[in-house]
mmCIF file of C-alpha atoms in Angstrom:
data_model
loop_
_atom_site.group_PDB
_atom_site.id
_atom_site.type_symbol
_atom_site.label_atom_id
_atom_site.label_comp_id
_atom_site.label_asym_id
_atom_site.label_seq_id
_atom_site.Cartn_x
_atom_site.Cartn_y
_atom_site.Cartn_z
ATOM 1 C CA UNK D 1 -30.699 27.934 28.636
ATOM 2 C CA UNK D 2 -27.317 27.141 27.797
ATOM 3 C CA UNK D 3 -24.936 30.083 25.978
ATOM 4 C CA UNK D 4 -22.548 28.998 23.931
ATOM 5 C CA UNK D 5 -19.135 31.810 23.736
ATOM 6 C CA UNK D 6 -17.210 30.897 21.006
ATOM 7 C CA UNK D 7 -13.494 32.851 20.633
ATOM 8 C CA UNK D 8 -12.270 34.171 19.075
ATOM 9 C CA UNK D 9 -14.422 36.419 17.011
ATOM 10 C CA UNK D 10 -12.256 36.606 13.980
ATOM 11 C CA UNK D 11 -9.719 33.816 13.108
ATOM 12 C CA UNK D 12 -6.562 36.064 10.521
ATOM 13 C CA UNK D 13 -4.566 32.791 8.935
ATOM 14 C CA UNK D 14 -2.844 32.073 5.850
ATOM 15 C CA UNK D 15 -3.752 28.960 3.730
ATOM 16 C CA UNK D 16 -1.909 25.654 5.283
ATOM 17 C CA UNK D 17 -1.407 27.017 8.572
ATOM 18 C CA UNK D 18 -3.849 25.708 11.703
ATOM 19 C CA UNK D 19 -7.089 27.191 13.219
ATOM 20 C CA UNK D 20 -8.318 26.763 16.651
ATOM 21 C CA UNK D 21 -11.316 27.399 17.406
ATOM 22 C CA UNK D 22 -13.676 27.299 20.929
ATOM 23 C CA UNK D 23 -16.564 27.233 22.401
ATOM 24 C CA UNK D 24 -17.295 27.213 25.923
ATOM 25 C CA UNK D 25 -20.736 26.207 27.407
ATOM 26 C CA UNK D 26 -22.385 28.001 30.041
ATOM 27 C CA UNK D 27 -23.007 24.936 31.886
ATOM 28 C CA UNK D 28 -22.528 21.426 31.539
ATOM 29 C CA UNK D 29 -23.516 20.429 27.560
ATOM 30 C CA UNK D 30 -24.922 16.512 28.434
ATOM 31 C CA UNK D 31 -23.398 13.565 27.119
ATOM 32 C CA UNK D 32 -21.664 16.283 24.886
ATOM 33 C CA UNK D 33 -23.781 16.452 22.669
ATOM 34 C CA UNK D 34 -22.412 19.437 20.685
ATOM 35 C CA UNK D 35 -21.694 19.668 16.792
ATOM 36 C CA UNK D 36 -19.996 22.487 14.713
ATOM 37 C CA UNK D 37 -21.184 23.935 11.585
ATOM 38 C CA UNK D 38 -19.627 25.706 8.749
ATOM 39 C CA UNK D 39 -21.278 28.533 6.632
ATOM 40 C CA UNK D 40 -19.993 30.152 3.690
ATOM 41 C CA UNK D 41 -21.859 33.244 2.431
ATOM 42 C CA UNK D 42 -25.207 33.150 0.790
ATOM 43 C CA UNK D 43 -24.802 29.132 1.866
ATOM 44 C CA UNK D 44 -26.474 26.789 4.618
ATOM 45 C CA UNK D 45 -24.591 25.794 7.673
ATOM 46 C CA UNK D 46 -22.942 22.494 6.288
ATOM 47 C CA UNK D 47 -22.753 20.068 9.168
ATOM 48 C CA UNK D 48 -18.697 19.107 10.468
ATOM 49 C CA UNK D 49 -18.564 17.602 13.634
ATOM 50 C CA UNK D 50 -21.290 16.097 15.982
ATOM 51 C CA UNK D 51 -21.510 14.461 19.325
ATOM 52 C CA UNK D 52 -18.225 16.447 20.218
ATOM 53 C CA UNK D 53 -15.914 14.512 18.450
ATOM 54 C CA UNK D 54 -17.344 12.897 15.305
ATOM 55 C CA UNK D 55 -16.470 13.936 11.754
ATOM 56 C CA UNK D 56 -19.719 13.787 9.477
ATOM 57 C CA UNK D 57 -20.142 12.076 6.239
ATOM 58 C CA UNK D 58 -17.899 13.247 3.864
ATOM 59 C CA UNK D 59 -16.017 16.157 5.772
ATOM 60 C CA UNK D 60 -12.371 15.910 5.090
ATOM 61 C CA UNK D 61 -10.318 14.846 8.343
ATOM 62 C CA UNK D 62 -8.380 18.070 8.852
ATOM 63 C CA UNK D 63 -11.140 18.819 10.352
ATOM 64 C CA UNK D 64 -11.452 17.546 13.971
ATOM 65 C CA UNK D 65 -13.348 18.183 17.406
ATOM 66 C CA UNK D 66 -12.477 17.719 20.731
ATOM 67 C CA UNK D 67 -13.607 18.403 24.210
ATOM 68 C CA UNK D 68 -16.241 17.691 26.825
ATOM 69 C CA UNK D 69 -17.791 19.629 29.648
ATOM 70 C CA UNK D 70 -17.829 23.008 29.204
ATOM 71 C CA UNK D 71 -15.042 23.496 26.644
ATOM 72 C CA UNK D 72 -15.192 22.291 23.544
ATOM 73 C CA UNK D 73 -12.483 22.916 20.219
ATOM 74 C CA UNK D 74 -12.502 22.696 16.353
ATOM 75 C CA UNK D 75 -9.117 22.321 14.792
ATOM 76 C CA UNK D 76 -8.225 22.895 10.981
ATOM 77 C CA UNK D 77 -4.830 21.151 10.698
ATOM 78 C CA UNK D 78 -4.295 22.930 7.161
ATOM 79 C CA UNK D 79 -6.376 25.280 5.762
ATOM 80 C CA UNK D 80 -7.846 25.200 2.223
ATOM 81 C CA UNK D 81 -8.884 28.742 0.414
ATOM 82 C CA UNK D 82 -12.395 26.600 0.321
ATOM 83 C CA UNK D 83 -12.282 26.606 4.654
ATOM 84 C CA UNK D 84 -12.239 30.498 4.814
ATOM 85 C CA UNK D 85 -15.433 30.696 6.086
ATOM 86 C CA UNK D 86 -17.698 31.226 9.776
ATOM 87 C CA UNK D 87 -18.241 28.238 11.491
ATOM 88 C CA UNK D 88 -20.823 27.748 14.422
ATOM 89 C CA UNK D 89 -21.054 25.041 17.472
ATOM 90 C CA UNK D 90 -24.459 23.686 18.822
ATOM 91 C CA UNK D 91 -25.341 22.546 21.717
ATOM 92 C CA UNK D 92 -28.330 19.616 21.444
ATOM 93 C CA UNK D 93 -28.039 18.029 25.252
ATOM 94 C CA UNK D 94 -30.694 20.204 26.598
ATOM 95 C CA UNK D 95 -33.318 22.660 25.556
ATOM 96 C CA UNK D 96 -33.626 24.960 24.043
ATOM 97 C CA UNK D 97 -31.255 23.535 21.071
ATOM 98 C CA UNK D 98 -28.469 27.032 21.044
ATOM 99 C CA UNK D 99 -26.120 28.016 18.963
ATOM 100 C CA UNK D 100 -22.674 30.232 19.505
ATOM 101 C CA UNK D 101 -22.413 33.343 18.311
ATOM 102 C CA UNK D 102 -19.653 32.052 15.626
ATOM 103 C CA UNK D 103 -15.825 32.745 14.673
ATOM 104 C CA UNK D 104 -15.122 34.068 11.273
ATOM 105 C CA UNK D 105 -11.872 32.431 9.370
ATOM 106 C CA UNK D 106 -10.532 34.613 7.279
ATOM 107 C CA UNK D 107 -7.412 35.267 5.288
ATOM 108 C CA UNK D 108 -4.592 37.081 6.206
ATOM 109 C CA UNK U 1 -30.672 11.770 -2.573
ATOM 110 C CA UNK U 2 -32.783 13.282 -0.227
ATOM 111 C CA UNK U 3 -33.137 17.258 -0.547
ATOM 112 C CA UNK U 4 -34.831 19.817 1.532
ATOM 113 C CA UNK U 5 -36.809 22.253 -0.774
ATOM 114 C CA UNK U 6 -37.832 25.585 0.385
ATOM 115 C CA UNK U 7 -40.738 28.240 -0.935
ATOM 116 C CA UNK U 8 -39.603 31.479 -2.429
ATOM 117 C CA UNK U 9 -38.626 34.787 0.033
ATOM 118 C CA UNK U 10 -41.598 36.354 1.054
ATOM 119 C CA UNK U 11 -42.359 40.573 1.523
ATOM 120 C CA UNK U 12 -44.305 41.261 4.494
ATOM 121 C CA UNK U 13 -45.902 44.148 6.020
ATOM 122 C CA UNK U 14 -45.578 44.436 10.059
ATOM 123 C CA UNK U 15 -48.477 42.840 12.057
ATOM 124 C CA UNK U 16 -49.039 40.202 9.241
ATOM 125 C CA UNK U 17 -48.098 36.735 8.785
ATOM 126 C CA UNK U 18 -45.920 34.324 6.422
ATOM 127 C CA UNK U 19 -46.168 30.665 6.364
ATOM 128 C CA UNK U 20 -42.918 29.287 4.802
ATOM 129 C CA UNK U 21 -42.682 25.460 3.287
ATOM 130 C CA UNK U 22 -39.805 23.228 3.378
ATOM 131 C CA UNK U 23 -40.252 19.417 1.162
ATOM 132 C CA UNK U 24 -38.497 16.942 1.474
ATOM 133 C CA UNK U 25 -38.008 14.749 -2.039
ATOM 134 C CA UNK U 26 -36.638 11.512 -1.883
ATOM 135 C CA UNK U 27 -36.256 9.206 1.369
ATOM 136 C CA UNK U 28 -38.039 9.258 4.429
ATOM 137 C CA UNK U 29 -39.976 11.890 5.934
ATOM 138 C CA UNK U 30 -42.075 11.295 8.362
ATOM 139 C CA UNK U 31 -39.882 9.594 11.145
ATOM 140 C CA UNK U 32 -37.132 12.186 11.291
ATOM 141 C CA UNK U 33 -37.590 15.971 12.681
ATOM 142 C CA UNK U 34 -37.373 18.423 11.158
ATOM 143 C CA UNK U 35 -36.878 21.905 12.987
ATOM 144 C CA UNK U 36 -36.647 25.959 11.742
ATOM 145 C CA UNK U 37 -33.283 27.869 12.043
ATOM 146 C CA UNK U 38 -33.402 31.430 11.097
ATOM 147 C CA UNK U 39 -30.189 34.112 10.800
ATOM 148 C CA UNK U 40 -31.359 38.267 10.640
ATOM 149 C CA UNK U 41 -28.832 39.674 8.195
ATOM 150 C CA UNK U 42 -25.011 39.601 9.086
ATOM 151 C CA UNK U 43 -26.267 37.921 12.743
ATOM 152 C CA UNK U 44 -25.366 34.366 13.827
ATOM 153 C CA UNK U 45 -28.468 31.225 13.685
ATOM 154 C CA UNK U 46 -31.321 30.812 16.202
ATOM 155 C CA UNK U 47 -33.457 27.505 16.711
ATOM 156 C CA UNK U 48 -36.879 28.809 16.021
ATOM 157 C CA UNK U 49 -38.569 24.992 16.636
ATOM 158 C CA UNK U 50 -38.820 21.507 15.551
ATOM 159 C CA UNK U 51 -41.843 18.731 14.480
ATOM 160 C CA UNK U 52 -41.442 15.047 14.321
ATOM 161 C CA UNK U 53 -43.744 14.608 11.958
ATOM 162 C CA UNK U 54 -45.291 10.599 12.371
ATOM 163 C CA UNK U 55 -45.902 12.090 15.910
ATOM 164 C CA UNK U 56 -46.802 15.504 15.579
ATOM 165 C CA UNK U 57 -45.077 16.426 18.289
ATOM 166 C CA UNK U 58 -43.247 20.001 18.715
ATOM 167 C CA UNK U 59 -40.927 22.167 20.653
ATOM 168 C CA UNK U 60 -40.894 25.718 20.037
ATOM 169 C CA UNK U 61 -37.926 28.701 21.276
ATOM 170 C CA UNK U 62 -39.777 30.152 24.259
ATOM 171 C CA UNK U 63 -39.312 33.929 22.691
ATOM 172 C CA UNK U 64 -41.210 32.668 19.627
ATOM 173 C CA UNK U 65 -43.647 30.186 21.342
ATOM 174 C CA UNK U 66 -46.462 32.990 21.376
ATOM 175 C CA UNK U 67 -46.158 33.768 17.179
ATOM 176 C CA UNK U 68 -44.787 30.544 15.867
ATOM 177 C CA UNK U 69 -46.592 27.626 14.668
ATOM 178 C CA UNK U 70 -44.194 23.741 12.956
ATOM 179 C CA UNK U 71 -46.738 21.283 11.243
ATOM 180 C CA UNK U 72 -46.226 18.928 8.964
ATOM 181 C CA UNK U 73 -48.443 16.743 5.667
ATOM 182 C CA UNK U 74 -46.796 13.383 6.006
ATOM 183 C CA UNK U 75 -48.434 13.026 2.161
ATOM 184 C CA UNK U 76 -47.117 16.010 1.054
ATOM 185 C CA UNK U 77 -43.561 15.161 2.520
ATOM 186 C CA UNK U 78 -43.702 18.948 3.563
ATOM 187 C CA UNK U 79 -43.358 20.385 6.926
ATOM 188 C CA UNK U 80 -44.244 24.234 7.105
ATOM 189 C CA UNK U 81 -43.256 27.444 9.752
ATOM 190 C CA UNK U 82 -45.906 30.015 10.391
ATOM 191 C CA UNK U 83 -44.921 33.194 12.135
ATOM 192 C CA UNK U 84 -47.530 35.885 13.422
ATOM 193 C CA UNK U 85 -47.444 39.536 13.905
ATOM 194 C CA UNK U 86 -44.550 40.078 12.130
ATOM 195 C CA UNK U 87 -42.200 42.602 13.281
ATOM 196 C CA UNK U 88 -38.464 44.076 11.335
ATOM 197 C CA UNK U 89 -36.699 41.906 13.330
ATOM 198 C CA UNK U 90 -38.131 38.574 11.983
ATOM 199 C CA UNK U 91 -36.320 39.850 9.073
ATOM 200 C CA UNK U 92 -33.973 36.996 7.887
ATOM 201 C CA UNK U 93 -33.111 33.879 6.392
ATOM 202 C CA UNK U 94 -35.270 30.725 7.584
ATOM 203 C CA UNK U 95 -33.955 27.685 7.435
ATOM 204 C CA UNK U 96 -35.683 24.102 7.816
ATOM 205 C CA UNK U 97 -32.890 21.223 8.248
ATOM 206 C CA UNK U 98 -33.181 17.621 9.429
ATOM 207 C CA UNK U 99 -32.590 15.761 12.135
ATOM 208 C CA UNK U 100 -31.029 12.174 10.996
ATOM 209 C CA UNK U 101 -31.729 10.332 14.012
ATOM 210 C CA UNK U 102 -35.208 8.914 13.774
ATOM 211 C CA UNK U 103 -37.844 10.145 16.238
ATOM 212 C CA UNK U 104 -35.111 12.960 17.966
ATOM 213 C CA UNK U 105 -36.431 15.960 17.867
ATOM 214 C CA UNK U 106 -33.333 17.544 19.711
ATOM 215 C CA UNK U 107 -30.030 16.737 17.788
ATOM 216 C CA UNK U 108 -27.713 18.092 15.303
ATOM 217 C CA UNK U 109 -28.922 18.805 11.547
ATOM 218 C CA UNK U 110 -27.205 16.656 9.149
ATOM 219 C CA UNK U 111 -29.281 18.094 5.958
ATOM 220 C CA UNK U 112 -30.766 21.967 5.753
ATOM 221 C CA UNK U 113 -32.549 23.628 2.903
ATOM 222 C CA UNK U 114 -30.957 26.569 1.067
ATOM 223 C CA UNK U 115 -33.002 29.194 3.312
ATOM 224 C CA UNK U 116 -36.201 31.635 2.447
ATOM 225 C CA UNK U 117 -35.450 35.079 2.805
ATOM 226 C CA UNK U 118 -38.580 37.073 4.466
ATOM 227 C CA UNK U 119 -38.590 40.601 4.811
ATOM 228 C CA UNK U 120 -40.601 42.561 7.046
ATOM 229 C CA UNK U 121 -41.203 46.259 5.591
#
């Protein structure tokens, strides 16, 4: 089974500064197949990023991923009160399908 | 517009069962998976298991495998999650949420219901 660490645990910004966030994969994650999720309380993960690098339909593009391997990132290039949330990366090149732990964005 | 539409939380004593429901209205059902995330309160998500429905195949999380059970009604457009000898730890939020690549049961979830919250007292 693959882990997924994602750092840090909480992310203290102000609104229009950049987050960085990462995951790092216990092993290998194939043909990167990793996405990122974001979750605002009492809502469903909402879907940002998938095969490492791909923004999904309709996400705005400060949002970006990068990385392969092992190490994978999500930058915010600005952030909105709206992106003060947790967000989540998942691994899908191997099973079982895991999930990080998550990073909470809050404001500071 | 296709939507994911989940039953209502369920109470549960331990050592019983729930059986939660998650439709899918408008667009295509049967060719796309459709697998169970659930989060315990204030805790991250965990992949519980998938179905690809026009196949009936499924995968299941290997600490679950024992007390869960994915099928799906291809009429009913409805896939469902029954889990067994409930314990307070299956307490949580269960999510269903789609896979949008057709026939994949192991991908990223493009669409996800709004959750059923089951509690286990």
């Amino acid at each position: 089974e693959i882990v997924l660490a994602q750092s840090p645990g909480t992310l203290s910004l102000s609104p229009g500064e950049r987050a960085t966030l990462s995951c790092r994969a216990s092993q290998s994650v194939s043909s990167n197949y990793l996405a990122w999720y974001q979750q605002r309380p009492g809502q469903a993960p909402r879907l940002l990023i998938y095969d490492a690098s791909s923004r999904a339909t309709g996400i705005p593009d400060r949002f970006s991923g990068s990385g392969s391997g092992t190490d994978f990132t999500l930058t915010i290039t600005r952030l909105e009160p709206e992106d003060f949330a947790f967000y989540y990366c998942q691994q899908y090149g191997s099973s079982p399908l895991t999930f990080g732990g998550g990073t909470k964005v809050e404001i500071k | 517009q296709v939507q994911l539409v989940q039953s209502g939380a369920e109470v549960k004593k331990p050592g019983s069962s729930v059986k939660v429901s998650c439709k899918a209205s408008g667009g295509n059902f049967r060719n796309f998976a459709i697998n169970w995330v659930r989060q315990a309160p204030g805790q991250g998500l965990e992949w519980v298991g998938g179905i690809i429905p026009v196949f009936g195949t499924t995968e299941y999380a290997q600490q679950l495998q024992d007390r869960v059970t994915i099928t799906a009604d291809e009429y009913r457009s409805t896939a469902y999650m029954e889990l067994t000898s409930l314990r307070s730890d299956d307490t949580g939020l269960y999510f269903c949420a789609r896979v949008p690549l057709p026939a994949a049961m192991r991908a990223y979830f493009d669409l996800w219901g709004r959750g059923t919250l089951v509690t286990v007292s």
